[in-house]
Tab-separated table of C-alpha atoms in Angstrom:
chain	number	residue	atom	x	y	z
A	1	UNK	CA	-14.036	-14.008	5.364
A	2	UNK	CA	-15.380	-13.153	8.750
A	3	UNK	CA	-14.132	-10.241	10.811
A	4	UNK	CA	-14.797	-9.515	14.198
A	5	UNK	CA	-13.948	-12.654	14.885
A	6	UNK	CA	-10.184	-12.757	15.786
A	7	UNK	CA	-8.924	-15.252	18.396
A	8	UNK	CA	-6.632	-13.082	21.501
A	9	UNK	CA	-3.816	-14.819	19.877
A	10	UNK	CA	-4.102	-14.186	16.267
A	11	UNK	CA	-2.432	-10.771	15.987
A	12	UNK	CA	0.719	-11.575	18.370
A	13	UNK	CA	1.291	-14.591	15.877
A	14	UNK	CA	1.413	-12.562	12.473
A	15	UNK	CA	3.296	-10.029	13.849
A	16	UNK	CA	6.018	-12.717	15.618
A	17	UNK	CA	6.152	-14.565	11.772
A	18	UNK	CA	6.899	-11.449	10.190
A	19	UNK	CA	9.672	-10.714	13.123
A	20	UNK	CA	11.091	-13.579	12.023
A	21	UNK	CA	10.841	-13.935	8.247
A	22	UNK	CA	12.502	-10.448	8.323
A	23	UNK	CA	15.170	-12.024	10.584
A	24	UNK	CA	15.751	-14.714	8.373
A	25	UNK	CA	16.504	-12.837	5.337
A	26	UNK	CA	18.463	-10.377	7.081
A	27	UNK	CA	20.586	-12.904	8.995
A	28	UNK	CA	21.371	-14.098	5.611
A	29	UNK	CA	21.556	-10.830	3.560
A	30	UNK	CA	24.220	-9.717	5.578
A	31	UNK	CA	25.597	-13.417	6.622
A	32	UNK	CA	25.184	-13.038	10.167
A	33	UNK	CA	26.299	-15.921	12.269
A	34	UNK	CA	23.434	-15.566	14.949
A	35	UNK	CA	21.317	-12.212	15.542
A	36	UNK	CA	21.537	-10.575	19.153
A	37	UNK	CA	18.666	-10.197	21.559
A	38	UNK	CA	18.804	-6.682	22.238
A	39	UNK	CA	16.910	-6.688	25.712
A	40	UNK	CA	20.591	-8.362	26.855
A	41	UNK	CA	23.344	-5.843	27.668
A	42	UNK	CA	26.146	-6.315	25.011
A	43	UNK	CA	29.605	-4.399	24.931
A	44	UNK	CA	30.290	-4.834	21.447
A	45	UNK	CA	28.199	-3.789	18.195
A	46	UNK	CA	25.687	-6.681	17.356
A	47	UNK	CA	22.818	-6.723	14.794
A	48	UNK	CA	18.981	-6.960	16.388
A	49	UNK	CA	15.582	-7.294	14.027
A	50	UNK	CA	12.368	-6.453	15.746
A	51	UNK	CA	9.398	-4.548	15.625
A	52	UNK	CA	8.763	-0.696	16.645
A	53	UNK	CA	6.247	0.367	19.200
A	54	UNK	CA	5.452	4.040	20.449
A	55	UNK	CA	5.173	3.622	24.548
A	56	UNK	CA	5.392	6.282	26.820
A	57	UNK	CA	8.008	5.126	29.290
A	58	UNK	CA	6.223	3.974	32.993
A	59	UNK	CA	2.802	4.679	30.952
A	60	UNK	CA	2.721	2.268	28.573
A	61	UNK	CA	1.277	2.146	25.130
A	62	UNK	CA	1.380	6.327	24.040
A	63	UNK	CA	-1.710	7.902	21.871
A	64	UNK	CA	0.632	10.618	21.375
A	65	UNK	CA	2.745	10.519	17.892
A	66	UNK	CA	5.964	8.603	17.967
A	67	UNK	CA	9.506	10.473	18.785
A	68	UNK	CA	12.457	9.904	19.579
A	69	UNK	CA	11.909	9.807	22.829
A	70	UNK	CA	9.419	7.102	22.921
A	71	UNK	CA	10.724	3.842	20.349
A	72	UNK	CA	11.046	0.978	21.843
A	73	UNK	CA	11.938	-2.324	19.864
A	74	UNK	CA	9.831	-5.651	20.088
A	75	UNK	CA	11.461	-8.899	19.940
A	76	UNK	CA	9.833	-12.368	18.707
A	77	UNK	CA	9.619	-15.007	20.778
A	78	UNK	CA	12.882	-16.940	20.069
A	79	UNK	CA	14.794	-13.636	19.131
A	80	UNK	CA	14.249	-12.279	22.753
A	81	UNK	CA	10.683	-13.603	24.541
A	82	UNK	CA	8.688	-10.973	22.660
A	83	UNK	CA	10.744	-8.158	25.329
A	84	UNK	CA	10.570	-4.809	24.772
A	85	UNK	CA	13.274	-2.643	24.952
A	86	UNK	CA	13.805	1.614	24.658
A	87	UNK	CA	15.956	2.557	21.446
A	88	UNK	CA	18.309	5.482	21.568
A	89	UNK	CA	18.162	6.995	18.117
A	90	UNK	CA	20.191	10.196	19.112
A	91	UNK	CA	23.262	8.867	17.614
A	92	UNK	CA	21.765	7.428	13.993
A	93	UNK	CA	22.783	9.528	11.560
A	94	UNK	CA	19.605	8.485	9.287
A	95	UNK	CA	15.969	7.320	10.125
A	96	UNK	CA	12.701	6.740	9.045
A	97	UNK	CA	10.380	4.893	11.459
A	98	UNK	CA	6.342	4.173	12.117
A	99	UNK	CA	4.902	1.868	14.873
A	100	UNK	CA	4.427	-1.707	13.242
A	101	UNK	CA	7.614	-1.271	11.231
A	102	UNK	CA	9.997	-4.240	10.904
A	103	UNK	CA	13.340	-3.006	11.517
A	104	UNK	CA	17.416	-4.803	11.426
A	105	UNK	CA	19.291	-2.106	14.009
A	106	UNK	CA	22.611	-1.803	15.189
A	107	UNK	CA	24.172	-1.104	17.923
A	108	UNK	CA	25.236	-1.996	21.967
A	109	UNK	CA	23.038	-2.317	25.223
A	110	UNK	CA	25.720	-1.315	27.853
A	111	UNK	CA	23.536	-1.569	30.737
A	112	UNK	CA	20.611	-3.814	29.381
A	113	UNK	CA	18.101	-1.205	29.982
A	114	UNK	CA	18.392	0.843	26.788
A	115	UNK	CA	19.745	-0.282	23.089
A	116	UNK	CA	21.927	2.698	21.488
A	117	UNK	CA	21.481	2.421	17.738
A	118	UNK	CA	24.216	3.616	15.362
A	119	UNK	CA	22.683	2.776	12.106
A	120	UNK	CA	19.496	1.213	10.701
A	121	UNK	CA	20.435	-2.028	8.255
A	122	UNK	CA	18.464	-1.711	4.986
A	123	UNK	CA	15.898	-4.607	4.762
A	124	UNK	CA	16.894	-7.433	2.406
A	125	UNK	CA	13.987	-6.508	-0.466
A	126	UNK	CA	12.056	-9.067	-2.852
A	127	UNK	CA	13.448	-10.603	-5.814
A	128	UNK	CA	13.108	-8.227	-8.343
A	129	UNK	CA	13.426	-10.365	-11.860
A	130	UNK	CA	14.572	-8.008	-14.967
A	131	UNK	CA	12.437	-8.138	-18.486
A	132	UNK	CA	14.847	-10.932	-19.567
A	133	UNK	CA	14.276	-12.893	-16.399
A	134	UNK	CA	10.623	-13.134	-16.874
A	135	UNK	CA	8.863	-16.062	-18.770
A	136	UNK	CA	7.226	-14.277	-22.158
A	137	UNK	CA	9.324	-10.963	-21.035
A	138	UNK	CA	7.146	-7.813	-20.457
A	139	UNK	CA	4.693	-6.686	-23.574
A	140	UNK	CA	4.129	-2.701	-24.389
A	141	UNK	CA	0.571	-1.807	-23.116
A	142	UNK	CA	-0.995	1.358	-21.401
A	143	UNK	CA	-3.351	1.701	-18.139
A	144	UNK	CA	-5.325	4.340	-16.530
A	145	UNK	CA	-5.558	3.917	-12.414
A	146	UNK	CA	-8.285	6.207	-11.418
A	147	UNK	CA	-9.905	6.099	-7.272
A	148	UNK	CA	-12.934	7.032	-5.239
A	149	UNK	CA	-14.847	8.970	-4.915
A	150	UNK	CA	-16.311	9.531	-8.469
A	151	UNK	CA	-18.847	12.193	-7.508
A	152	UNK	CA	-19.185	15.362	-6.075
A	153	UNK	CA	-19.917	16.054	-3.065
A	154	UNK	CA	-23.136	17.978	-3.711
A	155	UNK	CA	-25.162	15.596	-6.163
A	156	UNK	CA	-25.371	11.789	-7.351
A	157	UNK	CA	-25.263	12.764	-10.968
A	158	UNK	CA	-21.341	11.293	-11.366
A	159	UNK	CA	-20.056	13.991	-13.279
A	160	UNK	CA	-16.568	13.180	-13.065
A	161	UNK	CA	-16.753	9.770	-13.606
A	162	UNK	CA	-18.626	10.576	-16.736
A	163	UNK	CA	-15.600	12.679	-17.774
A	164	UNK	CA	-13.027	10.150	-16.829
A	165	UNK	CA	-15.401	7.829	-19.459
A	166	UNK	CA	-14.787	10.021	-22.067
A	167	UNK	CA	-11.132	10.468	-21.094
A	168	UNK	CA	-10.860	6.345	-21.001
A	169	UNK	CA	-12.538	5.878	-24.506
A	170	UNK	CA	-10.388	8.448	-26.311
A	171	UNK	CA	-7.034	7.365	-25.384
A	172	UNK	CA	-8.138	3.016	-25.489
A	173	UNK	CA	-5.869	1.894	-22.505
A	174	UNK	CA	-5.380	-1.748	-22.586
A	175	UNK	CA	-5.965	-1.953	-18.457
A	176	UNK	CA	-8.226	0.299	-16.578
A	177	UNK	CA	-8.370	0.107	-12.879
A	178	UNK	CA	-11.211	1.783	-11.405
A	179	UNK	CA	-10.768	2.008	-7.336
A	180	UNK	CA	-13.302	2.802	-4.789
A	181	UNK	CA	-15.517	4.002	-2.967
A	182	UNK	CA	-18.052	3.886	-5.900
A	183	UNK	CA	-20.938	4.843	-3.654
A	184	UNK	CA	-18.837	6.555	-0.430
A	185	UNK	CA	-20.453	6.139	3.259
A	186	UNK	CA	-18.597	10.129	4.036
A	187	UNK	CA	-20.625	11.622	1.177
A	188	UNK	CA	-22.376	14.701	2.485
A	189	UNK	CA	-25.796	13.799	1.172
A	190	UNK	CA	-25.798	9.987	2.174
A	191	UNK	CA	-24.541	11.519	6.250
A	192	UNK	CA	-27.340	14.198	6.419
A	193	UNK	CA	-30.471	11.951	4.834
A	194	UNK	CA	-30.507	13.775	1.122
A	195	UNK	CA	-31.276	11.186	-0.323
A	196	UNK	CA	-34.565	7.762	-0.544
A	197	UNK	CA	-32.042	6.010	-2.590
A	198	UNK	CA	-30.430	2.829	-1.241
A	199	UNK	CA	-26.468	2.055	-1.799
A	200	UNK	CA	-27.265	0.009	-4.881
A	201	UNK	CA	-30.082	1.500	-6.302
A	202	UNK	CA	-27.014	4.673	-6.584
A	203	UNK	CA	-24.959	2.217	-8.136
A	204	UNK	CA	-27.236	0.391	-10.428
A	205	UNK	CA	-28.599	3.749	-11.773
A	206	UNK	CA	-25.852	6.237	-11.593
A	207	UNK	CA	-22.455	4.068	-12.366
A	208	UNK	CA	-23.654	1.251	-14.002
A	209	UNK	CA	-24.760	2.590	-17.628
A	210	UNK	CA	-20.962	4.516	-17.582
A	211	UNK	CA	-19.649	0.988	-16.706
A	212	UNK	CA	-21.809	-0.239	-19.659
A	213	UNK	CA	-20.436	2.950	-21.686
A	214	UNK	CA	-17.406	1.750	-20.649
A	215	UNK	CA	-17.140	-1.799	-21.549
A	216	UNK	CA	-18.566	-1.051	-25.216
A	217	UNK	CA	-16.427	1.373	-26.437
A	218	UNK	CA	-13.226	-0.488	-25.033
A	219	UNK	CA	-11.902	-3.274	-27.572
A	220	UNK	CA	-12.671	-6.859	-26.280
A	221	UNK	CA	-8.856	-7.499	-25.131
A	222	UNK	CA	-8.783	-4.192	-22.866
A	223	UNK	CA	-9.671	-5.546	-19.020
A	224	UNK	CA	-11.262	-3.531	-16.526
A	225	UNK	CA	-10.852	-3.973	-13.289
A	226	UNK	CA	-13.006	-2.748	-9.803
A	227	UNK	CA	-11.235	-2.641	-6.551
A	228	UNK	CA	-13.560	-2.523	-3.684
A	229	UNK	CA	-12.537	-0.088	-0.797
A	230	UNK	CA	-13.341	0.252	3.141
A	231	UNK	CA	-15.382	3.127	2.698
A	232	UNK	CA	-17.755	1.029	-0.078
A	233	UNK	CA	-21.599	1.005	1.477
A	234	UNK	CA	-22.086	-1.652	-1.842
A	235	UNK	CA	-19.478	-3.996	-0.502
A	236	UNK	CA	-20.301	-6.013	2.716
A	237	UNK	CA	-16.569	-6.078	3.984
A	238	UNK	CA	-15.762	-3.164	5.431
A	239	UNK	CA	-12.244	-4.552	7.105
A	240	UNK	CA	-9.169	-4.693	5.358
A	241	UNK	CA	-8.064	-6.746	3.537
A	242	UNK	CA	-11.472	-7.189	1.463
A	243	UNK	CA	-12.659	-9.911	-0.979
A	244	UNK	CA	-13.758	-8.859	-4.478
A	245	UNK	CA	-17.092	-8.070	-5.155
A	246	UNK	CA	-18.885	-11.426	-5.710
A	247	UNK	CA	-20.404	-12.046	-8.548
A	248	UNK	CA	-24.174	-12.059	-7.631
A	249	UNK	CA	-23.234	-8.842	-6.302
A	250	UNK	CA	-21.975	-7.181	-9.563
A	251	UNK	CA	-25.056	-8.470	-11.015
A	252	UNK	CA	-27.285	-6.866	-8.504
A	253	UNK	CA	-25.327	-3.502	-9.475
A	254	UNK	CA	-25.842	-3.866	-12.794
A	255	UNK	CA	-22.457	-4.331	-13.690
A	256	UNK	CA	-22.002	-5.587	-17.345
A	257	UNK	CA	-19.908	-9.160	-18.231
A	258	UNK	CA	-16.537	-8.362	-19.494
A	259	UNK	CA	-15.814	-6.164	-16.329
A	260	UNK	CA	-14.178	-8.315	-13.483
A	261	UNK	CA	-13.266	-7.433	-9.717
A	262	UNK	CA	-10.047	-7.604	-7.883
A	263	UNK	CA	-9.068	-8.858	-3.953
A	264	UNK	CA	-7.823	-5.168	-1.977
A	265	UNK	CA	-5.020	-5.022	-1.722
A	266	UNK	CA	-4.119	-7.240	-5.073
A	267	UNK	CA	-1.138	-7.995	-6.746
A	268	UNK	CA	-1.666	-8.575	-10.683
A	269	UNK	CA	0.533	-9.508	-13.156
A	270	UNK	CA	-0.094	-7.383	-16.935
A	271	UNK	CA	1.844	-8.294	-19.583
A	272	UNK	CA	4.763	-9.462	-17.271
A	273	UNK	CA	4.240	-5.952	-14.865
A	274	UNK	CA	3.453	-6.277	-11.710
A	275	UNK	CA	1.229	-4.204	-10.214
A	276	UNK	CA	0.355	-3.822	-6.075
A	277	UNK	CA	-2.757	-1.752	-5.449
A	278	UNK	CA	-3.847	-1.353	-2.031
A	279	UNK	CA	-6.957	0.438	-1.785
A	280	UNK	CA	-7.043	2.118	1.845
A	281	UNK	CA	-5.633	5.344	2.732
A	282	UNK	CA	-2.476	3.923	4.244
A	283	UNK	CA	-0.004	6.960	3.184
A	284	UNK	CA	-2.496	9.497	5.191
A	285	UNK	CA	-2.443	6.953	8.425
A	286	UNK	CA	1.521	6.895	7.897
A	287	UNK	CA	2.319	10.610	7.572
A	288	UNK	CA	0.803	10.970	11.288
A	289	UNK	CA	3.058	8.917	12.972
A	290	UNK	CA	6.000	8.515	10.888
A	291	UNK	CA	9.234	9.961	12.325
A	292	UNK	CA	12.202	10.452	10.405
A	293	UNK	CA	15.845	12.395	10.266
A	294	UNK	CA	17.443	12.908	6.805
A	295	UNK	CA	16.089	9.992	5.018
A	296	UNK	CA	17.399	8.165	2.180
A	297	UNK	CA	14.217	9.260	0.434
A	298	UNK	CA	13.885	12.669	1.267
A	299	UNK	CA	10.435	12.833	-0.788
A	300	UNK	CA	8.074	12.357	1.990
A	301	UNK	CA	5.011	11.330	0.297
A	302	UNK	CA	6.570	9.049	-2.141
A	303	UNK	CA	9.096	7.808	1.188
A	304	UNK	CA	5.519	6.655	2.654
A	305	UNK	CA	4.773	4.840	0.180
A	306	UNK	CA	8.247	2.927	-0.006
A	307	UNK	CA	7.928	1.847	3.129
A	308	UNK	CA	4.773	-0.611	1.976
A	309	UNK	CA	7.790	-2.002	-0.542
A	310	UNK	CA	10.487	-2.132	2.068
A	311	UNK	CA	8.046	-3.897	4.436
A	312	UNK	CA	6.707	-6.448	1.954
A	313	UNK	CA	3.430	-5.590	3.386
A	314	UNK	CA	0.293	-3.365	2.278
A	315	UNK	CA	-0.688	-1.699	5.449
A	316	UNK	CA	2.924	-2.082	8.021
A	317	UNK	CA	1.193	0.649	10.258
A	318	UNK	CA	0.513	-0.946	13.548
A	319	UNK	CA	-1.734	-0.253	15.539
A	320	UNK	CA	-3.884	1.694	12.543
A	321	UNK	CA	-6.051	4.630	13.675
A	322	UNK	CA	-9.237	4.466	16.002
A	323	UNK	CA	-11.265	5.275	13.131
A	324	UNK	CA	-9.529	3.364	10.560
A	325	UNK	CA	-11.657	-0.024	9.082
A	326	UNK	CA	-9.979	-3.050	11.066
A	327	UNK	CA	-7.059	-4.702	10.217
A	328	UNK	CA	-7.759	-8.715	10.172
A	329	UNK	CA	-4.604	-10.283	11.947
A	330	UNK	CA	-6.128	-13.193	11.176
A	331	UNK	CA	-6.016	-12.666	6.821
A	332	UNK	CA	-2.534	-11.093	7.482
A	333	UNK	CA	-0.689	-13.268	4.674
A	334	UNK	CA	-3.570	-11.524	2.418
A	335	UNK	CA	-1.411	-8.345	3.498
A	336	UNK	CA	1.915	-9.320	2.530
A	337	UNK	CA	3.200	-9.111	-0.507
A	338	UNK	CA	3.853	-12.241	-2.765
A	339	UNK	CA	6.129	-10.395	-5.377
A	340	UNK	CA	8.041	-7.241	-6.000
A	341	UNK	CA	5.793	-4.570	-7.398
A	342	UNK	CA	6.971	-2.749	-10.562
A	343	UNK	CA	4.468	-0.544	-10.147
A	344	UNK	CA	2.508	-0.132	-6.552
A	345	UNK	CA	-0.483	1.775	-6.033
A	346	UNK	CA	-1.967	3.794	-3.132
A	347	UNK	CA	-4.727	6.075	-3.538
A	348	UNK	CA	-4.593	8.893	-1.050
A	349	UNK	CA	-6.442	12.224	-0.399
A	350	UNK	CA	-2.891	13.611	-0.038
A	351	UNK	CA	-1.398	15.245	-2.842
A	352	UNK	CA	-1.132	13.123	-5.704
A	353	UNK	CA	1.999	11.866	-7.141
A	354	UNK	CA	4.331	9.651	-9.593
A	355	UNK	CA	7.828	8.404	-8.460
A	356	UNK	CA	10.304	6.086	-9.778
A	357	UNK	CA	12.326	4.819	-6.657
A	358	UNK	CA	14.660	1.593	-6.850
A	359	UNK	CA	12.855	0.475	-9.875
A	360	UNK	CA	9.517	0.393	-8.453
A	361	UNK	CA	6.834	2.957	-9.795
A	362	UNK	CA	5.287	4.503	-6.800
A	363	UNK	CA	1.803	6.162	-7.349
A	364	UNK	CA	-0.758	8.199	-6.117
A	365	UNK	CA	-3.755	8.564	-8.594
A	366	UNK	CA	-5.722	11.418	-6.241
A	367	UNK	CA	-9.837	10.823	-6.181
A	368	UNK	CA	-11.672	11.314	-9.487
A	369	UNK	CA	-13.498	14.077	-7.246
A	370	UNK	CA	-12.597	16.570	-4.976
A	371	UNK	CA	-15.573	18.163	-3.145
A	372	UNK	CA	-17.388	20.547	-5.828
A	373	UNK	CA	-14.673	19.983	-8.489
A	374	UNK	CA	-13.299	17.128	-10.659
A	375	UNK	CA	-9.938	15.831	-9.584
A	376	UNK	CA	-7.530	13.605	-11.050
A	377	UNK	CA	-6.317	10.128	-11.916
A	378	UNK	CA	-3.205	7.782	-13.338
A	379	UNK	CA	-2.094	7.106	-17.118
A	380	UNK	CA	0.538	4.679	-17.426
A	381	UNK	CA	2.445	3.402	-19.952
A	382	UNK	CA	5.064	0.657	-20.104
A	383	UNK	CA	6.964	0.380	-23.808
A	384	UNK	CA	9.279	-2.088	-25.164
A	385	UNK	CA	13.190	-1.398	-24.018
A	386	UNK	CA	14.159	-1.044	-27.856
A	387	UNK	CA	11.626	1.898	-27.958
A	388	UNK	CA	13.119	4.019	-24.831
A	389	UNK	CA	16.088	6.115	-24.082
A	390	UNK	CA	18.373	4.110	-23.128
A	391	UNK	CA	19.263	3.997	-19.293
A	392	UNK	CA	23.030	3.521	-18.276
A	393	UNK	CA	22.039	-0.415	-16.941
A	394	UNK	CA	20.217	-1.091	-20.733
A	395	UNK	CA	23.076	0.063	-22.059
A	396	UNK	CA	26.017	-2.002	-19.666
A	397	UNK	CA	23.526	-5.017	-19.937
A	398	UNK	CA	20.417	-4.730	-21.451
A	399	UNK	CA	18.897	-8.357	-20.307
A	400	UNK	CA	19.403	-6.963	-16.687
A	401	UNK	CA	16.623	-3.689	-17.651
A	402	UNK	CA	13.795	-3.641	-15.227
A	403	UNK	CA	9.614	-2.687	-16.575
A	404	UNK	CA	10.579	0.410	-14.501
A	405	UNK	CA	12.835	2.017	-16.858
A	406	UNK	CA	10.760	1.215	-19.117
A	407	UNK	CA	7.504	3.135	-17.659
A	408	UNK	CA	5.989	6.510	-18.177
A	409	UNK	CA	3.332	7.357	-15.752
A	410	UNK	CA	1.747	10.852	-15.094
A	411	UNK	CA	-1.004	12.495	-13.442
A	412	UNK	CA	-4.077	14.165	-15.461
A	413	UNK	CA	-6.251	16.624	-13.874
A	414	UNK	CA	-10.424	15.654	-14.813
């Protein structure tokens, strides 16, 4: 993988496929003969998928947070020449909207210079496949998610990660996913020189022998799995999406066999759950520029997190912050999402949280650390549908139950 290295034409072409892969799948969602180009003036109500830009009319591109006032739509190519046209959102009863979001509108251009929406079309999701849908079905197991940073912000001495150890060994997960930063390029010591130790001496000596503690007191069939992360001085990537950590690399950090690395963001099946982790603060870029008026989720920090699940994509924010790691246009299939998440994860150093929304299990771990003082991380479990309350779908057809209703996640303070 090679960043830094984008052709001009890279990033126009991912974002005109995902124009029209959306298009596709809303054309036939909602069995639309042909879609409208909504730069043309149209009398009637007609159906228009594009993207949405912040510009400042007679300015241009705005640094400013989006409004209402400045959401324009972007066509692809054969939907409308890649034009750009203002949106009136004044009369939409219900919105939710971030530059880089894919959107199916509706509405009339009277005069061609400005489309008047009257209602946002929901995006046609994934296929979702219930438990009985799935090849083996889904088998009971439990996981703890836990994120970056694992040490305070005063010391190297990985205090909380030791805790979260003990926490892992008692309770025996059978999945542990273990997110970073593991050695953090913000932390306080490593900015201001307080330290002679190099990224992976830190690593070798400090979170190796708890990855060794780890690994030994786990049975054999319980996987671990490390997730690098943008703000990881041990990983040479610093763009997103990342590679895993190589495996001369591991072994340079000391990490012991039986302990294996994922792709960020990854998608993973366990025991016939899928799980989507994207490790980047995406939810804290969002909740800058997002928009909305009396959304369908009304829970914002969940609703941020819904939109990575209603775009089919792991970081739909476009353009991403100034000081954000850089996107790679050119990896942007690595982005999108190859199957509907049962559970999707997105560590964030806003407030933690669990939510079950549409039958996908949206969470937010928190960081193992928080300045001077442990913070928090993710137990999940996912039991067999005979060993649950029954839901009113198990109940009208239990072969249509989804891993969702089946899940009990939560959030445990370290």
């Amino acid at each position: 993988m090679r960043y830094m290295f984008e052709k001009m034409g890279a990033r126009t072409e991912s974002v005109n496929r995902r124009i029209e892969s959306m298009a596709i799948d809303v054309k036939a969602e909602y069995k639309i003969e042909a879609l409208a180009n909504p730069t043309y003036p149209h009398q009637e109500s007609v159906t228009a998928v594009g993207r949405i830009l912040n510009i400042s009319p007679g300015e241009g591109p705005s640094t400013a947070p989006l409004s209402s006032e400045t959401v324009f739509l972007e066509t692809s190519r054969r939907l409308g020449n890649g034009r750009r046209v203002p949106l009136d959102v004044q009369s939409t009863p219900s919105f939710s909207l971030f530059p880089g979001q894919i959107v199916a509108v509706e509405g009339k251009n009277l005069k061609g210079t400005e489309f008047s929406v009257s209602q946002l079309r929901a995006l046609p999701s994934l296929p979702h496949p219930s438990i009985g849908e799935r090849e083996g079905g889904v088998q009971p197991f439990s996981a703890v998610v836990a994120s970056g940073p694992y040490t305070l912000s005063d010391s190297f001495e990985y205090e909380p990660l030791s805790d979260l150890v003990d926490h892992i060994t008692a309770e025996l997960p059978s999945v542990v996913f273990l997110l970073g930063p593991f050695v953090s390029e913000s932390h306080p010591m490593l900015k201001d020189g307080q330290t002679d130790l190099l990224p992976e001496e830190i690593f070798a000596t400090k979170i190796a022998p708890h990855l060794t503690r780890l690994r030994e007191k786990l049975p054999s069939a319980s996987d671990i799995f490390l997730v690098p992360s943008a703000d990881e001085l041990c990983c040479p990537f610093v763009s997103f999406p990342q590679p895993q950590f190589s495996r001369d690399l591991m072994a340079r950090l000391g990490v012991p066999a039986g302990i294996q690395s994922l792709d960020n963001p990854a998608q993973v099946s366990i025991n016939g759950v899928v799980f989507g982790i994207a490790n980047i603060d995406v939810l804290f870029h969002l909740v800058k520029e997002e928009v909305s008026r009396l959304p369908a989720l009304s829970d914002r920090l969940p609703r941020l997190a819904w939109h990575l699940v209603e775009q089919r994509h792991f970081y739909p924010l476009s353009p991403p912050p100034a000081d954000c790691a850089g996107i790679l246009a050119s990896f942007d299939s690595k982005l999108g999402m190859l199957a509907m998440p049962d559970i999707l994860v997105t560590p964030s150093q806003l407030r933690h949280f669990v939510r079950a929304h549409e039958n996908v299990v949206l969470v937010n771990p928190g960081s193992s650390s928080k300045g001077l003082a442990g913070g928090t991380f993710a137990k999940i479990y996912v039991h067999s549908a005979d060993a649950v309350e029954p839901s009113s779908t198990m109940l009208s057809d239990p072969t249509k139950t989804l891993p969702s209703e089946c899940t009990n996640a939560s959030i445990v303070r370290i």
